[in-house]
Amino acid sequence: MKKFTLLLFFLPLGLFSQDDLLKDLESEIVEDKTVIAAFKGLKVVNFETTKLASKKDFYFVVAHRFGSVKNGFDDFFGLDNAVTQLKFIYGFADWLNVGVARSSFQKKYGIHAKYRLLTQEGDGFPVTLVGYHLATINTSLKKDQYANLEFVDRFNYTSQLLISRKFNKSFSLLLAPTFIHENLATRSRNVLADGTTFNYDEDHNQYAIGLGGRYKISTRVSINADYGIHLNRNKNSNFGNPLSVGVDIETGGHVFQMHFTNAQGMFEDGFIIQGQGDWNEGDFFFGFNLSRVF
């Protein structure tokens, strides 16, 4: 009888202690409302996305653009005039990436930094914000083209604020306000059939808006597109705004992107302000981006 009385006395105390323990555990659980995977690739097509390499991840990226398909079998739909970019990216932190690259287009080298500022949350901040800065050096410029050419003229600088929102499990959008500074902003344009040219100058400071989107059609496949609007292009320019459409295929450790675009350059100062193709005339380029993470 005494044992039964003691059991009745201590049982409520045990229940209260258990309730307190559960409350303490629940108070330590912080629900992660971070919205992830707005984009599965580091690029939409040409424009950077808000995705970053994770800490200690190493990315090797091969980007390829064939020549224009306009000439058909004459150069096998651009096969003879392809350009390639090789890029290496390292995640120093989950929020910070640094990369280096080399492109055969204008024989350019580039170094960039990409960092996350804010992340979209389910019931909180509505977008993800990422900063992106790029410096390139054009090694193809020659003294016989520009008599007063100096080494510093080879450098261009790009800064972007990448803003993305994932609206649902299938659909994401990107907005990319862009600033580009060119140390050498002189252009040449053919004006006669015999190749006669004249030079004109762009502003050293160029402004653009990038727009991009992704629509997921299966677990591993999505349709991607991006478009750049050059806001202060010289009226004498024969370059156009870049429009690109493609497909992303995710296969394990890498993302394979196939696309069509009217810009052959792959650095921002190439495809945004020097897009030489024209969709209306069938003058565009087939290409792909292949990224492998280690």
PDB file of C-alpha atoms in Angstrom:
ATOM      1  CA  MET A   1       0.000   0.000   0.000  1.00  0.00           C
ATOM      2  CA  LYS A   2       2.877   2.353   0.880  1.00  0.00           C
ATOM      3  CA  LYS A   3       4.557   1.606  -2.484  1.00  0.00           C
ATOM      4  CA  PHE A   4       1.324   2.396  -4.299  1.00  0.00           C
ATOM      5  CA  THR A   5       0.970   5.707  -2.400  1.00  0.00           C
ATOM      6  CA  LEU A   6       4.545   6.703  -3.264  1.00  0.00           C
ATOM      7  CA  LEU A   7       3.936   5.875  -6.930  1.00  0.00           C
ATOM      8  CA  LEU A   8       0.875   8.114  -6.998  1.00  0.00           C
ATOM      9  CA  PHE A   9       2.943  10.898  -5.414  1.00  0.00           C
ATOM     10  CA  PHE A  10       5.910  10.793  -7.820  1.00  0.00           C
ATOM     11  CA  LEU A  11       3.998  10.075 -11.054  1.00  0.00           C
ATOM     12  CA  PRO A  12       2.724  13.669 -11.508  1.00  0.00           C
ATOM     13  CA  LEU A  13       6.234  14.986 -10.812  1.00  0.00           C
ATOM     14  CA  GLY A  14       7.616  12.752 -13.552  1.00  0.00           C
ATOM     15  CA  LEU A  15       4.976  13.890 -16.011  1.00  0.00           C
ATOM     16  CA  PHE A  16       5.648  17.559 -15.237  1.00  0.00           C
ATOM     17  CA  SER A  17       9.410  17.007 -15.678  1.00  0.00           C
ATOM     18  CA  GLN A  18       8.796  15.287 -19.023  1.00  0.00           C
ATOM     19  CA  ASP A  19       6.641  18.188 -20.201  1.00  0.00           C
ATOM     20  CA  ASP A  20       9.342  20.681 -19.192  1.00  0.00           C
ATOM     21  CA  LEU A  21      11.973  18.663 -21.080  1.00  0.00           C
ATOM     22  CA  LEU A  22       9.840  18.581 -24.235  1.00  0.00           C
ATOM     23  CA  LYS A  23       9.283  22.338 -24.010  1.00  0.00           C
ATOM     24  CA  ASP A  24      13.033  22.915 -23.681  1.00  0.00           C
ATOM     25  CA  LEU A  25      13.737  20.736 -26.715  1.00  0.00           C
ATOM     26  CA  GLU A  26      11.048  22.442 -28.777  1.00  0.00           C
ATOM     27  CA  SER A  27      12.437  25.866 -27.874  1.00  0.00           C
ATOM     28  CA  GLU A  28      15.825  24.822 -29.282  1.00  0.00           C
ATOM     29  CA  ILE A  29      14.369  23.747 -32.647  1.00  0.00           C
ATOM     30  CA  VAL A  30      14.517  26.599 -35.182  1.00  0.00           C
ATOM     31  CA  GLU A  31      12.535  25.893 -38.295  1.00  0.00           C
ATOM     32  CA  ASP A  32      14.623  26.476 -41.429  1.00  0.00           C
ATOM     33  CA  LYS A  33      12.392  28.429 -43.802  1.00  0.00           C
ATOM     34  CA  THR A  34      15.150  29.143 -46.330  1.00  0.00           C
ATOM     35  CA  VAL A  35      13.968  28.758 -49.929  1.00  0.00           C
ATOM     36  CA  ILE A  36      16.528  26.755 -51.907  1.00  0.00           C
ATOM     37  CA  ALA A  37      17.192  25.762 -55.532  1.00  0.00           C
ATOM     38  CA  ALA A  38      15.669  28.741 -57.313  1.00  0.00           C
ATOM     39  CA  PHE A  39      18.193  27.771 -59.999  1.00  0.00           C
ATOM     40  CA  LYS A  40      20.137  24.503 -60.188  1.00  0.00           C
ATOM     41  CA  GLY A  41      22.957  25.892 -62.345  1.00  0.00           C
ATOM     42  CA  LEU A  42      25.418  28.714 -61.717  1.00  0.00           C
ATOM     43  CA  LYS A  43      24.135  30.315 -64.938  1.00  0.00           C
ATOM     44  CA  VAL A  44      20.634  30.824 -66.303  1.00  0.00           C
ATOM     45  CA  VAL A  45      22.129  30.691 -69.793  1.00  0.00           C
ATOM     46  CA  ASN A  46      24.516  33.638 -70.029  1.00  0.00           C
ATOM     47  CA  PHE A  47      23.608  35.531 -66.851  1.00  0.00           C
ATOM     48  CA  GLU A  48      24.780  34.432 -63.414  1.00  0.00           C
ATOM     49  CA  THR A  49      22.159  32.991 -61.047  1.00  0.00           C
ATOM     50  CA  THR A  50      21.945  33.383 -57.268  1.00  0.00           C
ATOM     51  CA  LYS A  51      23.285  29.842 -56.781  1.00  0.00           C
ATOM     52  CA  LEU A  52      26.736  29.592 -55.181  1.00  0.00           C
ATOM     53  CA  ALA A  53      29.183  26.748 -54.753  1.00  0.00           C
ATOM     54  CA  SER A  54      29.024  25.393 -51.201  1.00  0.00           C
ATOM     55  CA  LYS A  55      31.954  25.730 -48.815  1.00  0.00           C
ATOM     56  CA  LYS A  56      35.010  23.772 -50.027  1.00  0.00           C
ATOM     57  CA  ASP A  57      33.265  22.774 -53.265  1.00  0.00           C
ATOM     58  CA  PHE A  58      35.378  23.115 -56.404  1.00  0.00           C
ATOM     59  CA  TYR A  59      33.634  23.662 -59.746  1.00  0.00           C
ATOM     60  CA  PHE A  60      35.108  23.123 -63.188  1.00  0.00           C
ATOM     61  CA  VAL A  61      32.960  24.753 -65.882  1.00  0.00           C
ATOM     62  CA  VAL A  62      33.322  24.363 -69.640  1.00  0.00           C
ATOM     63  CA  ALA A  63      31.283  26.796 -71.750  1.00  0.00           C
ATOM     64  CA  HIS A  64      31.183  26.452 -75.527  1.00  0.00           C
ATOM     65  CA  ARG A  65      29.625  28.592 -78.253  1.00  0.00           C
ATOM     66  CA  PHE A  66      29.718  27.452 -81.865  1.00  0.00           C
ATOM     67  CA  GLY A  67      29.722  29.994 -84.678  1.00  0.00           C
ATOM     68  CA  SER A  68      26.540  31.312 -86.254  1.00  0.00           C
ATOM     69  CA  VAL A  69      24.183  28.708 -87.693  1.00  0.00           C
ATOM     70  CA  LYS A  70      23.287  31.192 -90.454  1.00  0.00           C
ATOM     71  CA  ASN A  71      25.879  29.923 -92.937  1.00  0.00           C
ATOM     72  CA  GLY A  72      24.556  26.361 -92.857  1.00  0.00           C
ATOM     73  CA  PHE A  73      26.836  23.679 -94.269  1.00  0.00           C
ATOM     74  CA  ASP A  74      29.453  26.218 -95.396  1.00  0.00           C
ATOM     75  CA  ASP A  75      30.974  26.101 -91.902  1.00  0.00           C
ATOM     76  CA  PHE A  76      28.779  23.214 -90.705  1.00  0.00           C
ATOM     77  CA  PHE A  77      26.376  25.438 -88.779  1.00  0.00           C
ATOM     78  CA  GLY A  78      29.132  27.224 -86.885  1.00  0.00           C
ATOM     79  CA  LEU A  79      31.335  24.264 -86.027  1.00  0.00           C
ATOM     80  CA  ASP A  80      34.375  25.889 -87.672  1.00  0.00           C
ATOM     81  CA  ASN A  81      34.099  29.100 -85.637  1.00  0.00           C
ATOM     82  CA  ALA A  82      33.568  27.855 -82.096  1.00  0.00           C
ATOM     83  CA  VAL A  83      34.822  29.624 -78.959  1.00  0.00           C
ATOM     84  CA  THR A  84      35.408  28.086 -75.530  1.00  0.00           C
ATOM     85  CA  GLN A  85      35.642  29.295 -71.951  1.00  0.00           C
ATOM     86  CA  LEU A  86      37.220  27.325 -69.089  1.00  0.00           C
ATOM     87  CA  LYS A  87      36.362  28.390 -65.549  1.00  0.00           C
ATOM     88  CA  PHE A  88      37.388  27.283 -62.052  1.00  0.00           C
ATOM     89  CA  ILE A  89      35.298  28.267 -59.021  1.00  0.00           C
ATOM     90  CA  TYR A  90      35.974  27.605 -55.330  1.00  0.00           C
ATOM     91  CA  GLY A  91      33.597  28.007 -52.401  1.00  0.00           C
ATOM     92  CA  PHE A  92      35.567  29.695 -49.619  1.00  0.00           C
ATOM     93  CA  ALA A  93      32.323  29.786 -47.620  1.00  0.00           C
ATOM     94  CA  ASP A  94      28.699  28.921 -48.301  1.00  0.00           C
ATOM     95  CA  TRP A  95      28.180  32.628 -48.999  1.00  0.00           C
ATOM     96  CA  LEU A  96      31.440  33.425 -50.867  1.00  0.00           C
ATOM     97  CA  ASN A  97      32.831  32.132 -54.182  1.00  0.00           C
ATOM     98  CA  VAL A  98      35.900  33.184 -56.157  1.00  0.00           C
ATOM     99  CA  GLY A  99      36.584  32.102 -59.729  1.00  0.00           C
ATOM    100  CA  VAL A 100      39.059  32.486 -62.585  1.00  0.00           C
ATOM    101  CA  ALA A 101      38.420  31.891 -66.280  1.00  0.00           C
ATOM    102  CA  ARG A 102      39.892  32.096 -69.754  1.00  0.00           C
ATOM    103  CA  SER A 103      37.887  32.547 -72.969  1.00  0.00           C
ATOM    104  CA  SER A 104      39.086  32.155 -76.541  1.00  0.00           C
ATOM    105  CA  PHE A 105      36.654  34.950 -77.493  1.00  0.00           C
ATOM    106  CA  GLN A 106      38.935  38.030 -77.662  1.00  0.00           C
ATOM    107  CA  LYS A 107      41.486  35.930 -75.722  1.00  0.00           C
ATOM    108  CA  LYS A 108      40.112  37.222 -72.438  1.00  0.00           C
ATOM    109  CA  TYR A 109      41.032  36.286 -68.881  1.00  0.00           C
ATOM    110  CA  GLY A 110      38.705  36.980 -65.973  1.00  0.00           C
ATOM    111  CA  ILE A 111      38.534  36.833 -62.189  1.00  0.00           C
ATOM    112  CA  HIS A 112      35.318  37.175 -60.222  1.00  0.00           C
ATOM    113  CA  ALA A 113      33.868  37.206 -56.717  1.00  0.00           C
ATOM    114  CA  LYS A 114      30.284  36.222 -55.910  1.00  0.00           C
ATOM    115  CA  TYR A 115      28.691  36.534 -52.474  1.00  0.00           C
ATOM    116  CA  ARG A 116      25.272  36.045 -50.905  1.00  0.00           C
ATOM    117  CA  LEU A 117      23.761  39.022 -49.103  1.00  0.00           C
ATOM    118  CA  LEU A 118      20.267  37.809 -48.158  1.00  0.00           C
ATOM    119  CA  THR A 119      18.263  34.628 -48.698  1.00  0.00           C
ATOM    120  CA  GLN A 120      14.604  34.177 -49.603  1.00  0.00           C
ATOM    121  CA  GLU A 121      12.515  32.730 -46.771  1.00  0.00           C
ATOM    122  CA  GLY A 122       9.130  31.065 -46.910  1.00  0.00           C
ATOM    123  CA  ASP A 123       7.379  33.506 -44.584  1.00  0.00           C
ATOM    124  CA  GLY A 124      10.057  36.177 -44.493  1.00  0.00           C
ATOM    125  CA  PHE A 125      12.347  37.983 -46.923  1.00  0.00           C
ATOM    126  CA  PRO A 126      10.812  37.650 -50.417  1.00  0.00           C
ATOM    127  CA  VAL A 127      13.961  37.351 -52.575  1.00  0.00           C
ATOM    128  CA  THR A 128      17.564  36.170 -52.580  1.00  0.00           C
ATOM    129  CA  LEU A 129      20.217  38.862 -53.098  1.00  0.00           C
ATOM    130  CA  VAL A 130      23.706  38.079 -54.401  1.00  0.00           C
ATOM    131  CA  GLY A 131      26.540  40.414 -55.375  1.00  0.00           C
ATOM    132  CA  TYR A 132      28.787  39.658 -58.355  1.00  0.00           C
ATOM    133  CA  HIS A 133      31.960  41.451 -59.474  1.00  0.00           C
ATOM    134  CA  LEU A 134      34.134  40.604 -62.481  1.00  0.00           C
ATOM    135  CA  ALA A 135      37.372  41.988 -63.912  1.00  0.00           C
ATOM    136  CA  THR A 136      38.549  40.946 -67.392  1.00  0.00           C
ATOM    137  CA  ILE A 137      41.643  41.594 -69.473  1.00  0.00           C
ATOM    138  CA  ASN A 138      41.507  41.516 -73.279  1.00  0.00           C
ATOM    139  CA  THR A 139      44.802  40.168 -74.627  1.00  0.00           C
ATOM    140  CA  SER A 140      43.708  40.279 -78.285  1.00  0.00           C
ATOM    141  CA  LEU A 141      44.039  44.084 -78.657  1.00  0.00           C
ATOM    142  CA  LYS A 142      46.920  45.169 -80.910  1.00  0.00           C
ATOM    143  CA  LYS A 143      48.875  48.389 -81.343  1.00  0.00           C
ATOM    144  CA  ASP A 144      48.139  48.429 -85.062  1.00  0.00           C
ATOM    145  CA  GLN A 145      44.436  48.635 -84.195  1.00  0.00           C
ATOM    146  CA  TYR A 146      44.790  51.327 -81.542  1.00  0.00           C
ATOM    147  CA  ALA A 147      47.916  53.468 -81.901  1.00  0.00           C
ATOM    148  CA  ASN A 148      47.679  54.869 -78.365  1.00  0.00           C
ATOM    149  CA  LEU A 149      46.889  51.545 -76.715  1.00  0.00           C
ATOM    150  CA  GLU A 150      48.076  51.246 -73.114  1.00  0.00           C
ATOM    151  CA  PHE A 151      48.048  48.184 -70.877  1.00  0.00           C
ATOM    152  CA  VAL A 152      45.278  49.583 -68.678  1.00  0.00           C
ATOM    153  CA  ASP A 153      43.028  49.847 -71.766  1.00  0.00           C
ATOM    154  CA  ARG A 154      42.729  46.071 -71.795  1.00  0.00           C
ATOM    155  CA  PHE A 155      40.694  45.975 -68.558  1.00  0.00           C
ATOM    156  CA  ASN A 156      36.911  45.948 -68.129  1.00  0.00           C
ATOM    157  CA  TYR A 157      34.941  45.731 -64.882  1.00  0.00           C
ATOM    158  CA  THR A 158      31.434  44.416 -64.219  1.00  0.00           C
ATOM    159  CA  SER A 159      29.244  44.685 -61.107  1.00  0.00           C
ATOM    160  CA  GLN A 160      25.820  43.094 -60.702  1.00  0.00           C
ATOM    161  CA  LEU A 161      23.145  42.756 -58.053  1.00  0.00           C
ATOM    162  CA  LEU A 162      21.460  39.398 -58.669  1.00  0.00           C
ATOM    163  CA  ILE A 163      17.879  39.238 -57.385  1.00  0.00           C
ATOM    164  CA  SER A 164      15.945  35.970 -57.601  1.00  0.00           C
ATOM    165  CA  ARG A 165      12.597  34.705 -56.399  1.00  0.00           C
ATOM    166  CA  LYS A 166      11.314  31.145 -56.411  1.00  0.00           C
ATOM    167  CA  PHE A 167       7.540  31.421 -56.787  1.00  0.00           C
ATOM    168  CA  ASN A 168       6.803  27.708 -56.469  1.00  0.00           C
ATOM    169  CA  LYS A 169       8.592  24.375 -56.883  1.00  0.00           C
ATOM    170  CA  SER A 170       8.711  24.830 -60.668  1.00  0.00           C
ATOM    171  CA  PHE A 171       9.070  28.536 -61.473  1.00  0.00           C
ATOM    172  CA  SER A 172      11.831  31.046 -60.639  1.00  0.00           C
ATOM    173  CA  LEU A 173      12.751  34.503 -61.936  1.00  0.00           C
ATOM    174  CA  LEU A 174      15.953  36.560 -61.890  1.00  0.00           C
ATOM    175  CA  LEU A 175      16.576  40.304 -62.162  1.00  0.00           C
ATOM    176  CA  ALA A 176      20.154  41.533 -62.658  1.00  0.00           C
ATOM    177  CA  PRO A 177      20.875  45.297 -62.640  1.00  0.00           C
ATOM    178  CA  THR A 178      24.316  45.589 -64.242  1.00  0.00           C
ATOM    179  CA  PHE A 179      27.113  48.164 -64.409  1.00  0.00           C
ATOM    180  CA  ILE A 180      30.053  47.715 -66.800  1.00  0.00           C
ATOM    181  CA  HIS A 181      33.079  50.006 -67.033  1.00  0.00           C
ATOM    182  CA  GLU A 182      35.256  49.772 -70.151  1.00  0.00           C
ATOM    183  CA  ASN A 183      38.650  51.454 -70.086  1.00  0.00           C
ATOM    184  CA  LEU A 184      38.686  51.314 -73.897  1.00  0.00           C
ATOM    185  CA  ALA A 185      35.213  51.880 -75.349  1.00  0.00           C
ATOM    186  CA  THR A 186      36.092  52.523 -79.012  1.00  0.00           C
ATOM    187  CA  ARG A 187      34.232  50.421 -81.589  1.00  0.00           C
ATOM    188  CA  SER A 188      34.595  49.866 -85.328  1.00  0.00           C
ATOM    189  CA  ARG A 189      31.717  49.326 -87.722  1.00  0.00           C
ATOM    190  CA  ASN A 190      31.665  48.235 -91.359  1.00  0.00           C
ATOM    191  CA  VAL A 191      29.703  50.747 -93.436  1.00  0.00           C
ATOM    192  CA  LEU A 192      30.455  49.677 -97.028  1.00  0.00           C
ATOM    193  CA  ALA A 193      30.613  46.348 -98.840  1.00  0.00           C
ATOM    194  CA  ASP A 194      34.349  46.803 -99.427  1.00  0.00           C
ATOM    195  CA  GLY A 195      34.961  46.688 -95.666  1.00  0.00           C
ATOM    196  CA  THR A 196      35.320  50.437 -95.102  1.00  0.00           C
ATOM    197  CA  THR A 197      34.916  51.154 -91.389  1.00  0.00           C
ATOM    198  CA  PHE A 198      34.466  54.068 -89.066  1.00  0.00           C
ATOM    199  CA  ASN A 199      35.154  54.290 -85.349  1.00  0.00           C
ATOM    200  CA  TYR A 200      32.774  55.501 -82.685  1.00  0.00           C
ATOM    201  CA  ASP A 201      32.966  55.640 -78.905  1.00  0.00           C
ATOM    202  CA  GLU A 202      30.619  54.130 -76.362  1.00  0.00           C
ATOM    203  CA  ASP A 203      30.386  55.650 -72.908  1.00  0.00           C
ATOM    204  CA  HIS A 204      33.014  54.200 -70.613  1.00  0.00           C
ATOM    205  CA  ASN A 205      30.218  53.442 -68.136  1.00  0.00           C
ATOM    206  CA  GLN A 206      27.584  51.065 -69.482  1.00  0.00           C
ATOM    207  CA  TYR A 207      24.277  50.145 -67.830  1.00  0.00           C
ATOM    208  CA  ALA A 208      22.057  47.132 -68.414  1.00  0.00           C
ATOM    209  CA  ILE A 209      19.241  45.070 -66.927  1.00  0.00           C
ATOM    210  CA  GLY A 210      19.303  41.287 -67.084  1.00  0.00           C
ATOM    211  CA  LEU A 211      16.133  39.185 -66.917  1.00  0.00           C
ATOM    212  CA  GLY A 212      16.086  35.414 -66.496  1.00  0.00           C
ATOM    213  CA  GLY A 213      13.703  32.594 -65.765  1.00  0.00           C
ATOM    214  CA  ARG A 214      13.574  28.866 -65.078  1.00  0.00           C
ATOM    215  CA  TYR A 215      10.638  26.496 -65.420  1.00  0.00           C
ATOM    216  CA  LYS A 216      11.084  22.965 -64.112  1.00  0.00           C
ATOM    217  CA  ILE A 217       9.373  20.338 -66.277  1.00  0.00           C
ATOM    218  CA  SER A 218      10.649  17.215 -64.484  1.00  0.00           C
ATOM    219  CA  THR A 219      12.854  16.214 -61.566  1.00  0.00           C
ATOM    220  CA  ARG A 220      16.063  16.789 -63.544  1.00  0.00           C
ATOM    221  CA  VAL A 221      15.060  18.953 -66.519  1.00  0.00           C
ATOM    222  CA  SER A 222      14.117  22.631 -66.804  1.00  0.00           C
ATOM    223  CA  ILE A 223      13.600  25.247 -69.519  1.00  0.00           C
ATOM    224  CA  ASN A 224      15.740  28.375 -69.041  1.00  0.00           C
ATOM    225  CA  ALA A 225      15.839  31.753 -70.767  1.00  0.00           C
ATOM    226  CA  ASP A 226      17.522  35.110 -70.209  1.00  0.00           C
ATOM    227  CA  TYR A 227      17.578  38.518 -71.877  1.00  0.00           C
ATOM    228  CA  GLY A 228      19.780  41.577 -71.428  1.00  0.00           C
ATOM    229  CA  ILE A 229      18.697  45.168 -72.057  1.00  0.00           C
ATOM    230  CA  HIS A 230      21.609  47.528 -72.764  1.00  0.00           C
ATOM    231  CA  LEU A 231      20.301  50.877 -71.550  1.00  0.00           C
ATOM    232  CA  ASN A 232      22.785  53.347 -73.075  1.00  0.00           C
ATOM    233  CA  ARG A 233      24.061  51.706 -76.253  1.00  0.00           C
ATOM    234  CA  ASN A 234      25.456  54.096 -78.894  1.00  0.00           C
ATOM    235  CA  LYS A 235      22.988  54.611 -81.761  1.00  0.00           C
ATOM    236  CA  ASN A 236      25.777  53.758 -84.251  1.00  0.00           C
ATOM    237  CA  SER A 237      26.307  50.317 -82.734  1.00  0.00           C
ATOM    238  CA  ASN A 238      25.510  47.234 -84.773  1.00  0.00           C
ATOM    239  CA  PHE A 239      25.399  45.053 -81.648  1.00  0.00           C
ATOM    240  CA  GLY A 240      22.108  43.898 -80.141  1.00  0.00           C
ATOM    241  CA  ASN A 241      20.614  42.804 -76.841  1.00  0.00           C
ATOM    242  CA  PRO A 242      21.362  39.169 -75.910  1.00  0.00           C
ATOM    243  CA  LEU A 243      18.450  36.713 -75.922  1.00  0.00           C
ATOM    244  CA  SER A 244      19.096  33.089 -74.972  1.00  0.00           C
ATOM    245  CA  VAL A 245      16.886  30.006 -74.591  1.00  0.00           C
ATOM    246  CA  GLY A 246      17.959  26.569 -73.421  1.00  0.00           C
ATOM    247  CA  VAL A 247      17.470  23.377 -71.448  1.00  0.00           C
ATOM    248  CA  ASP A 248      19.091  22.366 -68.144  1.00  0.00           C
ATOM    249  CA  ILE A 249      19.717  18.674 -67.494  1.00  0.00           C
ATOM    250  CA  GLU A 250      20.888  17.698 -64.008  1.00  0.00           C
ATOM    251  CA  THR A 251      22.782  14.411 -63.846  1.00  0.00           C
ATOM    252  CA  GLY A 252      24.324  13.630 -60.485  1.00  0.00           C
ATOM    253  CA  GLY A 253      27.457  15.694 -59.934  1.00  0.00           C
ATOM    254  CA  HIS A 254      27.013  18.057 -62.853  1.00  0.00           C
ATOM    255  CA  VAL A 255      24.516  20.240 -64.721  1.00  0.00           C
ATOM    256  CA  PHE A 256      24.492  20.173 -68.517  1.00  0.00           C
ATOM    257  CA  GLN A 257      22.977  23.218 -70.250  1.00  0.00           C
ATOM    258  CA  MET A 258      22.224  23.312 -73.992  1.00  0.00           C
ATOM    259  CA  HIS A 259      20.985  26.529 -75.551  1.00  0.00           C
ATOM    260  CA  PHE A 260      20.695  28.946 -78.450  1.00  0.00           C
ATOM    261  CA  THR A 261      21.849  32.556 -78.088  1.00  0.00           C
ATOM    262  CA  ASN A 262      22.598  35.575 -80.269  1.00  0.00           C
ATOM    263  CA  ALA A 263      25.764  36.428 -78.298  1.00  0.00           C
ATOM    264  CA  GLN A 264      28.972  34.442 -78.670  1.00  0.00           C
ATOM    265  CA  GLY A 265      30.922  36.104 -75.853  1.00  0.00           C
ATOM    266  CA  MET A 266      30.647  34.514 -72.405  1.00  0.00           C
ATOM    267  CA  PHE A 267      31.963  37.206 -70.071  1.00  0.00           C
ATOM    268  CA  GLU A 268      29.391  39.875 -69.162  1.00  0.00           C
ATOM    269  CA  ASP A 269      31.281  42.625 -70.996  1.00  0.00           C
ATOM    270  CA  GLY A 270      31.061  40.417 -74.082  1.00  0.00           C
ATOM    271  CA  PHE A 271      27.515  39.100 -74.300  1.00  0.00           C
ATOM    272  CA  ILE A 272      25.746  42.159 -72.823  1.00  0.00           C
ATOM    273  CA  ILE A 273      27.322  44.937 -74.873  1.00  0.00           C
ATOM    274  CA  GLN A 274      28.738  43.025 -77.866  1.00  0.00           C
ATOM    275  CA  GLY A 275      26.011  40.592 -78.875  1.00  0.00           C
ATOM    276  CA  GLN A 276      26.670  40.315 -82.607  1.00  0.00           C
ATOM    277  CA  GLY A 277      23.844  37.961 -83.675  1.00  0.00           C
ATOM    278  CA  ASP A 278      20.298  38.736 -84.808  1.00  0.00           C
ATOM    279  CA  TRP A 279      17.469  36.279 -84.192  1.00  0.00           C
ATOM    280  CA  ASN A 280      15.306  37.912 -86.884  1.00  0.00           C
ATOM    281  CA  GLU A 281      17.935  37.062 -89.513  1.00  0.00           C
ATOM    282  CA  GLY A 282      18.607  33.535 -88.279  1.00  0.00           C
ATOM    283  CA  ASP A 283      21.987  34.705 -86.988  1.00  0.00           C
ATOM    284  CA  PHE A 284      22.407  32.929 -83.649  1.00  0.00           C
ATOM    285  CA  PHE A 285      24.705  30.415 -81.968  1.00  0.00           C
ATOM    286  CA  PHE A 286      24.284  26.966 -80.482  1.00  0.00           C
ATOM    287  CA  GLY A 287      26.190  26.325 -77.276  1.00  0.00           C
ATOM    288  CA  PHE A 288      26.405  24.524 -73.976  1.00  0.00           C
ATOM    289  CA  ASN A 289      27.622  24.957 -70.402  1.00  0.00           C
ATOM    290  CA  LEU A 290      28.883  21.922 -68.508  1.00  0.00           C
ATOM    291  CA  SER A 291      29.692  22.216 -64.804  1.00  0.00           C
ATOM    292  CA  ARG A 292      31.287  19.526 -62.668  1.00  0.00           C
ATOM    293  CA  VAL A 293      31.579  19.795 -58.882  1.00  0.00           C
ATOM    294  CA  PHE A 294      34.333  18.136 -56.844  1.00  0.00           C
TER     295      PHE A 294
END
